[in-house]
Amino acid sequence: MIRSRKMKINILFFAGIREMFGIHEKCIEIKESKTSPEKLLKFLSEKEQGPWVELLNSKDSISVAINQEISNWDDSLKDGDELAFFPPITGG
Amino acid sequence: MIRSRKMKINILFFAGIREMFGIHEKCIEIKESKTSPEKLLKFLSEKEQGPWVELLNSKDSISVAINQEISNWDDSLKDGDELAFFPPITGG
Amino acid sequence: MTICIQKKLFNLEKIISDLRENKPNVGAIVSFIGYVRDFNKDINTKKLKHMNLEHYPGMTEKTLINIELNAKSKWSLEDVFIIHRVGKLLPSDPIVAVVVASQHRKNAFEACEFIIDFLKTDAPFWKKEISDQDELWVENKLEDHQKKASWNIR
Amino acid sequence: MTICIQKKLFNLEKIISDLRENKPNVGAIVSFIGYVRDFNKDINTKKLKHMNLEHYPGMTEKTLINIELNAKSKWSLEDVFIIHRVGKLLPSDPIVAVVVASQHRKNAFEACEFIIDFLKTDAPFWKKEISDQDELWVENKLEDHQKKASWNIR
């Protein structure tokens, strides 16, 4: 049996999502099996509840970026990645 | 017999045409029968020769304005009009 | 290529003179500046006090560089300058400037509009409007996404 | 609406701040500046010393006012500023600025390009290029007329 290793993911929150969490940044350690933003979000909303549930519910209207590039919910995460959740962009 | 009256036309020259004539402005008095820029130009090139002939020859590539509005060669001229001859516009 | 994300005000005349330095081929400069507007009085009774502009440092710069490289692959340009302010902004403050220098004007017009259209939908900035009645994050505009999409069919 | 024909240099920052005065609805400003360029070195051995810009006082202003009114009938605009220099201009001097203020950027972009396109073909300005080898009146460009004509089919 291969024991799944742990990986570190640095999660960033912006705008309304940052306010929802009350923090801008959170570093987590998870098993490598939660290897997509979607899986990770589901895992955290079950485990930690609170704003994670709200985030999961509004998933369709929020964007996710891995290492500062817009990504899909089922893209892979790897150790050391920077993961960001944010609402629609309204600059300019 | 009705005697044709005289009218005053102020003629302006710009850019290369101004240089050709050596003057910027010329006020002329003509009979009312020369009532279009084309007729006037033909009359002056016969009567005064010089740059008027050259102007007539390059008629197709020059513009004419009556009272500061682009006009046609056969538009009417009336007493007191300002008539301008100029080469293609190259501003901006 | 210059990209600035900053709190402080910018001066367009200065940006342009920096941009043109040692570039005798520049025949045209097209600039866009976007400003903080108050709410539309016809449909709103509230009054804007100020705006807070937040962004994602790092990703913002990456995104803007990509937009700029994209523009340069489509049009012949001499240089591009993008500046975007963050932090607290008051009504009628300038928020963003996109300045494009090229030999001929058509390229500069098109590239400048392209860059601001993509900045609006792709660069990670968020605006919060603080009015005399409430504090709300600005929602994204359908027309911005339509404007961006229109570049595919031009 | 402001139209200036002048010898002296202009300052874009100043023009914009004048234009925006007491206009809280302005959300976008698009500016075009055209500069004196030297000859294309690839196809020319001569070097530009300076340019002489001549115009038809009175008709110039009339024409520009008409172009501006035309633009205002096509797009919703807050204000327009057109400035054109005349007299002796050196390489890389600014010649012309068209600044358009509107609530939304699309109108400002289109109107600004429209105004400069029509200025190029309709406003009575003439340029003479004084090089180290000769003095020649600039000929008008086919592409300017094509660009103007393209507005009919947009």
CSV table of C-alpha atoms in Angstrom, one decimal:
chain,number,residue,atom,x,y,z
A,1,MET,CA,0.0,0.0,0.0
A,2,ILE,CA,1.3,3.4,-1.0
A,3,ARG,CA,0.6,6.0,1.6
A,4,SER,CA,-0.6,9.2,-0.1
A,5,ARG,CA,1.8,12.0,0.7
A,6,LYS,CA,0.9,15.5,2.0
A,7,MET,CA,1.1,18.7,0.0
A,8,LYS,CA,1.0,22.3,0.9
A,9,ILE,CA,-1.3,24.7,-0.9
A,10,ASN,CA,-1.4,28.4,-0.3
A,11,ILE,CA,-4.9,29.7,-0.7
A,12,LEU,CA,-5.7,33.4,-1.4
A,13,PHE,CA,-9.1,35.1,-1.2
A,14,PHE,CA,-10.0,38.4,-2.8
A,15,ALA,CA,-12.7,41.0,-2.7
A,16,GLY,CA,-16.1,39.7,-1.3
A,17,ILE,CA,-14.6,36.2,-0.7
A,18,ARG,CA,-11.8,37.7,1.3
A,19,GLU,CA,-14.4,39.5,3.4
A,20,MET,CA,-16.4,36.3,3.8
A,21,PHE,CA,-13.4,34.5,5.2
A,22,GLY,CA,-12.1,37.4,7.2
A,23,ILE,CA,-8.6,36.6,6.0
A,24,HIS,CA,-6.6,37.2,2.8
A,25,GLU,CA,-4.5,34.0,2.9
A,26,LYS,CA,-4.5,30.5,4.3
A,27,CYS,CA,-1.9,27.8,4.0
A,28,ILE,CA,-3.2,24.3,4.2
A,29,GLU,CA,-1.7,20.8,4.2
A,30,ILE,CA,-3.8,18.1,2.5
A,31,LYS,CA,-3.4,14.6,1.1
A,32,GLU,CA,-2.4,14.4,-2.5
A,33,SER,CA,-5.7,12.8,-3.4
A,34,LYS,CA,-7.5,16.2,-3.2
A,35,THR,CA,-5.8,17.2,-6.4
A,36,SER,CA,-8.2,19.7,-7.9
A,37,PRO,CA,-9.7,23.0,-6.7
A,38,GLU,CA,-13.1,21.4,-6.8
A,39,LYS,CA,-12.1,18.3,-4.8
A,40,LEU,CA,-10.3,20.5,-2.3
A,41,LEU,CA,-13.3,22.9,-1.9
A,42,LYS,CA,-15.6,20.0,-1.3
A,43,PHE,CA,-13.3,18.5,1.2
A,44,LEU,CA,-12.8,21.7,3.1
A,45,SER,CA,-16.5,22.5,3.1
A,46,GLU,CA,-17.2,19.2,4.7
A,47,LYS,CA,-14.4,19.3,7.2
A,48,GLU,CA,-14.3,23.0,8.1
A,49,GLN,CA,-17.8,24.2,7.3
A,50,GLY,CA,-18.4,27.9,7.6
A,51,PRO,CA,-17.5,30.1,4.6
A,52,TRP,CA,-16.2,27.1,2.7
A,53,VAL,CA,-19.8,25.9,2.4
A,54,GLU,CA,-20.9,29.3,1.1
A,55,LEU,CA,-18.0,29.3,-1.3
A,56,LEU,CA,-18.9,25.9,-2.7
A,57,ASN,CA,-22.5,27.0,-3.1
A,58,SER,CA,-21.5,30.1,-5.2
A,59,LYS,CA,-18.9,28.1,-7.2
A,60,ASP,CA,-20.6,28.8,-10.5
A,61,SER,CA,-20.1,32.6,-10.1
A,62,ILE,CA,-16.5,32.6,-8.8
A,63,SER,CA,-13.2,32.2,-10.5
A,64,VAL,CA,-10.3,30.1,-9.5
A,65,ALA,CA,-6.6,30.7,-10.4
A,66,ILE,CA,-3.7,28.3,-9.9
A,67,ASN,CA,-0.3,30.0,-9.7
A,68,GLN,CA,-1.8,33.2,-10.9
A,69,GLU,CA,-3.5,31.9,-14.0
A,70,ILE,CA,-7.2,31.4,-14.5
A,71,SER,CA,-7.8,27.6,-14.1
A,72,ASN,CA,-10.6,25.1,-14.3
A,73,TRP,CA,-12.2,23.6,-11.3
A,74,ASP,CA,-10.8,20.1,-12.2
A,75,ASP,CA,-7.2,21.2,-13.0
A,76,SER,CA,-4.5,19.5,-11.0
A,77,LEU,CA,-3.0,20.9,-7.9
A,78,LYS,CA,0.5,20.0,-6.8
A,79,ASP,CA,2.7,20.7,-3.7
A,80,GLY,CA,3.5,24.3,-3.3
A,81,ASP,CA,0.8,25.7,-5.6
A,82,GLU,CA,-0.8,29.0,-5.0
A,83,LEU,CA,-4.6,28.7,-5.3
A,84,ALA,CA,-6.8,31.8,-5.5
A,85,PHE,CA,-10.6,32.2,-5.3
A,86,PHE,CA,-12.2,35.4,-6.4
A,87,PRO,CA,-15.5,36.9,-7.7
A,88,PRO,CA,-15.9,38.3,-11.2
A,89,ILE,CA,-13.3,40.9,-12.2
A,90,THR,CA,-14.4,44.6,-12.2
A,91,GLY,CA,-11.3,46.6,-12.9
A,92,GLY,CA,-10.6,49.5,-15.2
B,1,MET,CA,-30.3,95.3,-73.8
B,2,ILE,CA,-29.4,94.6,-70.2
B,3,ARG,CA,-25.8,95.6,-69.5
B,4,SER,CA,-24.2,92.9,-67.3
B,5,ARG,CA,-23.1,94.3,-63.9
B,6,LYS,CA,-19.7,93.9,-62.3
B,7,MET,CA,-19.0,91.9,-59.2
B,8,LYS,CA,-16.1,91.7,-56.8
B,9,ILE,CA,-14.5,88.3,-56.0
B,10,ASN,CA,-11.8,87.9,-53.4
B,11,ILE,CA,-9.5,85.0,-54.5
B,12,LEU,CA,-7.3,83.2,-52.0
B,13,PHE,CA,-4.4,80.9,-52.8
B,14,PHE,CA,-2.9,78.3,-50.4
B,15,ALA,CA,0.2,76.1,-50.2
B,16,GLY,CA,1.8,75.3,-53.6
B,17,ILE,CA,-0.7,77.4,-55.4
B,18,ARG,CA,0.1,80.4,-53.2
B,19,GLU,CA,3.8,79.9,-54.1
B,20,MET,CA,3.0,79.6,-57.8
B,21,PHE,CA,1.2,83.0,-57.7
B,22,GLY,CA,3.6,84.6,-55.3
B,23,ILE,CA,0.7,86.1,-53.5
B,24,HIS,CA,-1.9,84.9,-50.9
B,25,GLU,CA,-4.8,87.0,-52.0
B,26,LYS,CA,-6.1,88.8,-55.1
B,27,CYS,CA,-9.3,90.9,-55.4
B,28,ILE,CA,-10.8,91.0,-58.9
B,29,GLU,CA,-13.7,92.7,-60.6
B,30,ILE,CA,-15.4,90.8,-63.3
B,31,LYS,CA,-18.6,90.7,-65.3
B,32,GLU,CA,-21.5,88.7,-63.8
B,33,SER,CA,-21.4,86.3,-66.7
B,34,LYS,CA,-18.3,84.6,-65.3
B,35,THR,CA,-20.4,83.1,-62.6
B,36,SER,CA,-18.6,79.9,-61.8
B,37,PRO,CA,-15.0,79.1,-60.6
B,38,GLU,CA,-14.5,77.2,-63.8
B,39,LYS,CA,-15.6,80.0,-66.1
B,40,LEU,CA,-13.6,82.5,-64.0
B,41,LEU,CA,-10.5,80.4,-64.2
B,42,LYS,CA,-10.8,80.0,-68.0
B,43,PHE,CA,-11.4,83.7,-68.4
B,44,LEU,CA,-8.3,84.6,-66.2
B,45,SER,CA,-6.0,82.1,-67.9
B,46,GLU,CA,-6.8,83.6,-71.3
B,47,LYS,CA,-6.7,87.2,-70.1
B,48,GLU,CA,-3.8,87.2,-67.6
B,49,GLN,CA,-1.9,84.0,-68.6
B,50,GLY,CA,1.0,83.1,-66.3
B,51,PRO,CA,0.1,81.0,-63.2
B,52,TRP,CA,-3.6,81.0,-64.2
B,53,VAL,CA,-2.8,78.7,-67.2
B,54,GLU,CA,-0.9,76.4,-64.9
B,55,LEU,CA,-3.8,76.4,-62.4
B,56,LEU,CA,-6.3,75.6,-65.2
B,57,ASN,CA,-4.1,72.7,-66.3
B,58,SER,CA,-3.9,71.2,-62.9
B,59,LYS,CA,-7.6,71.7,-62.3
B,60,ASP,CA,-8.4,68.1,-61.7
B,61,SER,CA,-6.0,67.8,-58.7
B,62,ILE,CA,-7.0,71.0,-57.0
B,63,SER,CA,-9.9,72.0,-54.8
B,64,VAL,CA,-12.0,75.0,-54.8
B,65,ALA,CA,-14.0,76.6,-51.9
B,66,ILE,CA,-16.6,79.3,-52.1
B,67,ASN,CA,-17.1,81.2,-48.8
B,68,GLN,CA,-15.0,78.6,-47.0
B,69,GLU,CA,-16.9,75.6,-48.1
B,70,ILE,CA,-15.7,73.0,-50.6
B,71,SER,CA,-17.5,73.6,-53.8
B,72,ASN,CA,-17.9,72.3,-57.3
B,73,TRP,CA,-16.3,74.0,-60.3
B,74,ASP,CA,-19.6,74.9,-61.8
B,75,ASP,CA,-21.2,76.3,-58.6
B,76,SER,CA,-22.4,79.9,-58.9
B,77,LEU,CA,-20.3,82.9,-57.7
B,78,LYS,CA,-22.0,86.1,-56.6
B,79,ASP,CA,-20.8,89.6,-55.7
B,80,GLY,CA,-18.6,89.6,-52.6
B,81,ASP,CA,-17.8,85.9,-52.5
B,82,GLU,CA,-14.5,84.6,-51.2
B,83,LEU,CA,-13.1,82.0,-53.6
B,84,ALA,CA,-10.2,79.8,-52.7
B,85,PHE,CA,-7.9,77.5,-54.7
B,86,PHE,CA,-5.8,74.9,-52.9
B,87,PRO,CA,-4.0,71.6,-53.4
B,88,PRO,CA,-5.1,68.4,-51.6
B,89,ILE,CA,-5.4,68.7,-47.9
B,90,THR,CA,-2.5,67.1,-45.8
B,91,GLY,CA,-3.1,68.1,-42.2
B,92,GLY,CA,-3.0,66.2,-38.9
C,1,MET,CA,6.5,47.9,-22.2
C,2,THR,CA,5.7,49.4,-18.8
C,3,ILE,CA,3.1,48.2,-16.4
C,4,CYS,CA,2.4,50.1,-13.1
C,5,ILE,CA,0.0,49.3,-10.4
C,6,GLN,CA,0.1,52.1,-7.9
C,7,LYS,CA,-1.9,54.1,-5.4
C,8,LYS,CA,-0.8,57.5,-6.5
C,9,LEU,CA,-2.1,59.7,-9.3
C,10,PHE,CA,-0.5,59.6,-12.7
C,11,ASN,CA,0.3,62.4,-15.2
C,12,LEU,CA,-0.6,61.6,-18.8
C,13,GLU,CA,1.8,64.2,-20.2
C,14,LYS,CA,4.7,62.6,-18.3
C,15,ILE,CA,3.7,59.1,-19.3
C,16,ILE,CA,3.7,60.1,-23.0
C,17,SER,CA,7.0,61.9,-22.8
C,18,ASP,CA,8.6,58.9,-21.2
C,19,LEU,CA,7.0,56.6,-23.8
C,20,ARG,CA,8.3,58.7,-26.7
C,21,GLU,CA,11.9,59.1,-25.4
C,22,ASN,CA,14.3,57.9,-28.2
C,23,LYS,CA,11.5,56.7,-30.4
C,24,PRO,CA,11.5,59.1,-33.5
C,25,ASN,CA,9.2,56.6,-35.4
C,26,VAL,CA,6.2,57.3,-33.2
C,27,GLY,CA,3.7,59.2,-35.4
C,28,ALA,CA,0.6,58.5,-33.3
C,29,ILE,CA,-0.3,58.1,-29.6
C,30,VAL,CA,-3.7,57.0,-28.5
C,31,SER,CA,-4.6,57.1,-24.8
C,32,PHE,CA,-7.5,55.9,-22.8
C,33,ILE,CA,-8.2,57.1,-19.3
C,34,GLY,CA,-11.0,55.7,-17.2
C,35,TYR,CA,-12.5,57.7,-14.3
C,36,VAL,CA,-14.5,57.0,-11.2
C,37,ARG,CA,-18.1,58.1,-11.9
C,38,ASP,CA,-20.8,58.8,-9.4
C,39,PHE,CA,-24.0,56.7,-9.7
C,40,ASN,CA,-26.5,57.5,-12.4
C,41,LYS,CA,-28.8,60.0,-10.8
C,42,ASP,CA,-31.7,59.0,-13.0
C,43,ILE,CA,-31.9,55.5,-11.5
C,44,ASN,CA,-30.2,56.0,-8.1
C,45,THR,CA,-30.8,58.1,-5.0
C,46,LYS,CA,-27.4,57.2,-3.4
C,47,LYS,CA,-24.2,59.1,-3.7
C,48,LEU,CA,-20.8,57.7,-4.1
C,49,LYS,CA,-18.4,58.6,-1.2
C,50,HIS,CA,-15.4,56.6,-2.5
C,51,MET,CA,-14.2,53.4,-4.1
C,52,ASN,CA,-11.8,50.8,-2.9
C,53,LEU,CA,-9.8,49.1,-5.5
C,54,GLU,CA,-8.2,45.7,-4.7
C,55,HIS,CA,-6.1,43.5,-7.0
C,56,TYR,CA,-4.1,40.3,-7.0
C,57,PRO,CA,-0.4,41.3,-7.0
C,58,GLY,CA,1.6,39.1,-9.3
C,59,MET,CA,-1.4,37.8,-11.3
C,60,THR,CA,-2.3,41.4,-12.3
C,61,GLU,CA,1.1,42.0,-13.9
C,62,LYS,CA,1.2,38.6,-15.6
C,63,THR,CA,-2.3,39.2,-17.1
C,64,LEU,CA,-1.5,42.7,-18.3
C,65,ILE,CA,1.8,41.5,-19.9
C,66,ASN,CA,-0.1,38.8,-21.7
C,67,ILE,CA,-2.7,41.2,-23.0
C,68,GLU,CA,0.1,43.5,-24.2
C,69,LEU,CA,2.0,40.7,-25.9
C,70,ASN,CA,-1.3,39.7,-27.6
C,71,ALA,CA,-1.8,43.3,-28.8
C,72,LYS,CA,1.8,43.4,-30.1
C,73,SER,CA,1.3,40.2,-32.1
C,74,LYS,CA,-1.8,41.7,-33.8
C,75,TRP,CA,-0.6,45.3,-34.5
C,76,SER,CA,2.7,47.0,-35.2
C,77,LEU,CA,3.3,49.0,-32.1
C,78,GLU,CA,6.2,51.1,-30.9
C,79,ASP,CA,5.4,50.9,-27.2
C,80,VAL,CA,2.6,50.4,-24.6
C,81,PHE,CA,2.1,51.8,-21.2
C,82,ILE,CA,-0.5,50.5,-18.8
C,83,ILE,CA,-1.2,52.1,-15.4
C,84,HIS,CA,-3.9,51.1,-13.0
C,85,ARG,CA,-4.5,52.6,-9.6
C,86,VAL,CA,-5.5,50.7,-6.5
C,87,GLY,CA,-6.6,51.6,-3.0
C,88,LYS,CA,-9.0,54.4,-2.1
C,89,LEU,CA,-10.3,56.5,-5.0
C,90,LEU,CA,-12.7,59.5,-5.0
C,91,PRO,CA,-15.4,60.4,-7.5
C,92,SER,CA,-13.9,61.6,-10.8
C,93,ASP,CA,-10.4,60.3,-9.9
C,94,PRO,CA,-8.6,58.7,-12.8
C,95,ILE,CA,-8.4,54.9,-12.3
C,96,VAL,CA,-6.6,53.5,-15.4
C,97,ALA,CA,-4.6,54.7,-18.4
C,98,VAL,CA,-3.7,52.8,-21.5
C,99,VAL,CA,-1.3,54.6,-23.8
C,100,VAL,CA,-0.2,53.1,-27.1
C,101,ALA,CA,2.4,54.5,-29.4
C,102,SER,CA,2.7,53.4,-33.0
C,103,GLN,CA,3.9,54.7,-36.4
C,104,HIS,CA,0.3,55.0,-37.8
C,105,ARG,CA,-2.9,55.9,-36.0
C,106,LYS,CA,-5.1,52.9,-36.9
C,107,ASN,CA,-2.8,50.5,-35.1
C,108,ALA,CA,-2.7,52.7,-32.0
C,109,PHE,CA,-6.5,53.1,-31.9
C,110,GLU,CA,-7.3,49.4,-32.3
C,111,ALA,CA,-4.6,48.2,-29.9
C,112,CYS,CA,-5.6,50.7,-27.2
C,113,GLU,CA,-9.2,49.6,-27.3
C,114,PHE,CA,-8.2,46.0,-27.4
C,115,ILE,CA,-6.0,46.3,-24.3
C,116,ILE,CA,-8.6,48.1,-22.2
C,117,ASP,CA,-11.4,45.7,-23.3
C,118,PHE,CA,-9.3,42.7,-22.1
C,119,LEU,CA,-8.1,44.5,-19.0
C,120,LYS,CA,-11.7,45.0,-18.0
C,121,THR,CA,-12.5,41.2,-18.1
C,122,ASP,CA,-9.2,39.5,-17.5
C,123,ALA,CA,-7.1,41.5,-15.1
C,124,PRO,CA,-7.8,40.7,-11.4
C,125,PHE,CA,-9.0,44.0,-10.1
C,126,TRP,CA,-12.1,44.4,-7.9
C,127,LYS,CA,-14.0,47.6,-7.1
C,128,LYS,CA,-16.0,48.3,-4.0
C,129,GLU,CA,-18.3,51.3,-4.0
C,130,ILE,CA,-18.8,53.0,-0.6
C,131,SER,CA,-21.9,55.2,-0.9
C,132,ASP,CA,-23.8,57.3,1.7
C,133,GLN,CA,-26.1,54.3,2.0
C,134,ASP,CA,-24.1,51.1,1.6
C,135,GLU,CA,-20.9,49.3,0.7
C,136,LEU,CA,-21.1,47.0,-2.3
C,137,TRP,CA,-18.7,45.1,-4.6
C,138,VAL,CA,-19.3,46.2,-8.2
C,139,GLU,CA,-20.7,43.4,-10.3
C,140,ASN,CA,-19.1,42.6,-13.6
C,141,LYS,CA,-20.8,43.9,-16.7
C,142,LEU,CA,-22.2,41.8,-19.5
C,143,GLU,CA,-21.3,44.5,-22.0
C,144,ASP,CA,-17.7,44.2,-21.0
C,145,HIS,CA,-17.7,40.5,-21.9
C,146,GLN,CA,-19.6,41.2,-25.1
C,147,LYS,CA,-17.0,43.8,-26.0
C,148,LYS,CA,-14.2,41.5,-25.4
C,149,ALA,CA,-15.9,38.7,-27.3
C,150,SER,CA,-16.4,41.0,-30.3
C,151,TRP,CA,-12.6,41.0,-30.9
C,152,ASN,CA,-12.9,37.4,-32.1
C,153,ILE,CA,-15.2,38.3,-35.0
C,154,ARG,CA,-13.5,41.5,-36.2
D,1,MET,CA,-16.6,72.1,-27.7
D,2,THR,CA,-13.2,73.8,-28.1
D,3,ILE,CA,-11.2,74.2,-31.3
D,4,CYS,CA,-7.7,75.8,-31.2
D,5,ILE,CA,-5.4,76.5,-34.1
D,6,GLN,CA,-2.2,77.7,-32.6
D,7,LYS,CA,1.6,77.9,-33.1
D,8,LYS,CA,2.5,77.0,-29.5
D,9,LEU,CA,2.9,73.6,-27.9
D,10,PHE,CA,0.0,72.1,-26.1
D,11,ASN,CA,-0.2,70.1,-22.9
D,12,LEU,CA,-2.5,67.1,-22.9
D,13,GLU,CA,-2.9,66.9,-19.1
D,14,LYS,CA,-4.0,70.5,-19.1
D,15,ILE,CA,-6.5,70.0,-22.0
D,16,ILE,CA,-8.0,67.0,-20.2
D,17,SER,CA,-8.3,68.8,-16.9
D,18,ASP,CA,-10.1,71.7,-18.7
D,19,LEU,CA,-12.3,69.3,-20.6
D,20,ARG,CA,-13.4,67.5,-17.4
D,21,GLU,CA,-14.1,70.6,-15.4
D,22,ASN,CA,-17.6,70.3,-13.9
D,23,LYS,CA,-18.4,67.1,-15.9
D,24,PRO,CA,-18.8,64.4,-13.2
D,25,ASN,CA,-20.4,62.1,-15.9
D,26,VAL,CA,-17.2,61.7,-17.8
D,27,GLY,CA,-16.1,58.0,-17.4
D,28,ALA,CA,-13.8,57.8,-20.4
D,29,ILE,CA,-11.4,60.0,-22.2
D,30,VAL,CA,-9.8,58.9,-25.4
D,31,SER,CA,-7.0,61.1,-26.9
D,32,PHE,CA,-5.1,61.0,-30.1
D,33,ILE,CA,-1.9,62.9,-30.7
D,34,GLY,CA,-0.1,63.0,-34.0
D,35,TYR,CA,3.6,63.8,-34.3
D,36,VAL,CA,6.0,65.0,-36.9
D,37,ARG,CA,8.0,62.0,-38.1
D,38,ASP,CA,11.3,61.9,-40.0
D,39,PHE,CA,11.4,60.2,-43.4
D,40,ASN,CA,11.4,56.5,-43.5
D,41,LYS,CA,15.1,55.6,-43.5
D,42,ASP,CA,14.5,52.4,-45.4
D,43,ILE,CA,13.4,54.2,-48.5
D,44,ASN,CA,14.9,57.6,-48.1
D,45,THR,CA,18.3,59.1,-47.8
D,46,LYS,CA,17.1,62.6,-46.9
D,47,LYS,CA,16.6,64.0,-43.4
D,48,LEU,CA,13.8,66.2,-42.3
D,49,LYS,CA,14.9,69.6,-41.0
D,50,HIS,CA,11.5,71.0,-40.2
D,51,MET,CA,7.9,71.3,-41.4
D,52,ASN,CA,5.8,74.3,-42.3
D,53,LEU,CA,2.2,74.0,-41.6
D,54,GLU,CA,-0.2,76.4,-43.3
D,55,HIS,CA,-4.0,76.5,-43.0
D,56,TYR,CA,-7.1,78.5,-44.2
D,57,PRO,CA,-8.2,80.5,-41.3
D,58,GLY,CA,-11.9,80.6,-41.0
D,59,MET,CA,-12.5,77.6,-43.2
D,60,THR,CA,-10.5,75.4,-40.8
D,61,GLU,CA,-12.6,76.2,-37.8
D,62,LYS,CA,-15.8,75.9,-39.8
D,63,THR,CA,-14.8,72.4,-41.1
D,64,LEU,CA,-13.7,71.2,-37.6
D,65,ILE,CA,-16.9,72.4,-36.1
D,66,ASN,CA,-18.9,70.5,-38.7
D,67,ILE,CA,-16.8,67.3,-38.1
D,68,GLU,CA,-17.4,67.6,-34.4
D,69,LEU,CA,-21.2,68.2,-34.8
D,70,ASN,CA,-21.3,65.1,-37.1
D,71,ALA,CA,-19.5,63.1,-34.4
D,72,LYS,CA,-21.9,64.3,-31.7
D,73,SER,CA,-24.9,63.3,-33.9
D,74,LYS,CA,-23.5,59.7,-34.1
D,75,TRP,CA,-22.3,59.1,-30.5
D,76,SER,CA,-23.2,60.3,-27.1
D,77,LEU,CA,-20.3,62.5,-26.1
D,78,GLU,CA,-19.7,64.8,-23.1
D,79,ASP,CA,-17.2,67.1,-24.8
D,80,VAL,CA,-14.6,67.3,-27.6
D,81,PHE,CA,-11.4,69.2,-27.8
D,82,ILE,CA,-9.5,69.6,-31.1
D,83,ILE,CA,-6.1,71.4,-31.3
D,84,HIS,CA,-3.9,71.7,-34.4
D,85,ARG,CA,-0.6,73.5,-34.6
D,86,VAL,CA,0.5,75.6,-37.5
D,87,GLY,CA,3.8,77.3,-38.5
D,88,LYS,CA,7.2,75.8,-38.1
D,89,LEU,CA,7.4,72.3,-36.5
D,90,LEU,CA,10.4,70.2,-35.8
D,91,PRO,CA,10.8,66.4,-36.0
D,92,SER,CA,8.9,64.7,-33.2
D,93,ASP,CA,6.9,67.8,-32.4
D,94,PRO,CA,3.2,67.1,-31.7
D,95,ILE,CA,1.0,68.5,-34.5
D,96,VAL,CA,-2.5,67.7,-33.5
D,97,ALA,CA,-4.6,66.4,-30.6
D,98,VAL,CA,-8.2,65.2,-30.6
D,99,VAL,CA,-9.6,64.6,-27.1
D,100,VAL,CA,-13.0,63.1,-26.6
D,101,ALA,CA,-14.8,62.7,-23.3
D,102,SER,CA,-17.8,60.4,-22.9
D,103,GLN,CA,-19.6,58.4,-20.3
D,104,HIS,CA,-18.6,55.1,-21.8
D,105,ARG,CA,-15.4,54.2,-23.6
D,106,LYS,CA,-16.8,52.8,-26.9
D,107,ASN,CA,-18.3,56.1,-27.9
D,108,ALA,CA,-15.1,58.0,-27.1
D,109,PHE,CA,-12.9,55.6,-29.1
D,110,GLU,CA,-15.1,55.6,-32.1
D,111,ALA,CA,-15.7,59.4,-32.1
D,112,CYS,CA,-12.0,60.2,-31.6
D,113,GLU,CA,-11.0,58.0,-34.6
D,114,PHE,CA,-13.8,59.5,-36.7
D,115,ILE,CA,-12.8,63.0,-36.0
D,116,ILE,CA,-9.1,62.6,-36.8
D,117,ASP,CA,-10.0,60.6,-40.0
D,118,PHE,CA,-12.2,63.4,-41.2
D,119,LEU,CA,-9.8,66.1,-40.1
D,120,LYS,CA,-7.1,64.5,-42.2
D,121,THR,CA,-9.1,64.7,-45.4
D,122,ASP,CA,-11.4,67.7,-44.9
D,123,ALA,CA,-9.7,70.3,-42.8
D,124,PRO,CA,-7.7,72.8,-44.9
D,125,PHE,CA,-4.2,72.2,-43.6
D,126,TRP,CA,-1.1,71.8,-45.8
D,127,LYS,CA,2.3,70.6,-44.8
D,128,LYS,CA,5.6,71.5,-46.4
D,129,GLU,CA,8.6,69.3,-45.6
D,130,ILE,CA,12.0,71.1,-45.5
D,131,SER,CA,14.7,68.4,-45.7
D,132,ASP,CA,18.5,68.7,-46.1
D,133,GLN,CA,17.9,68.1,-49.8
D,134,ASP,CA,14.7,69.8,-50.9
D,135,GLU,CA,11.5,71.5,-49.9
D,136,LEU,CA,8.3,69.7,-50.9
D,137,TRP,CA,4.6,70.0,-50.2
D,138,VAL,CA,3.3,66.7,-48.7
D,139,GLU,CA,1.0,64.9,-51.0
D,140,ASN,CA,-2.3,63.6,-49.7
D,141,LYS,CA,-2.5,59.9,-48.9
D,142,LEU,CA,-4.8,57.4,-50.5
D,143,GLU,CA,-5.1,55.5,-47.2
D,144,ASP,CA,-6.5,58.6,-45.5
D,145,HIS,CA,-9.3,58.8,-48.0
D,146,GLN,CA,-9.9,55.1,-47.7
D,147,LYS,CA,-10.0,55.4,-44.0
D,148,LYS,CA,-12.6,58.2,-44.2
D,149,ALA,CA,-14.7,56.3,-46.7
D,150,SER,CA,-14.7,53.3,-44.4
D,151,TRP,CA,-17.0,55.2,-42.0
D,152,ASN,CA,-19.8,54.9,-44.5
D,153,ILE,CA,-19.9,51.2,-44.4
D,154,ARG,CA,-19.4,50.7,-40.6
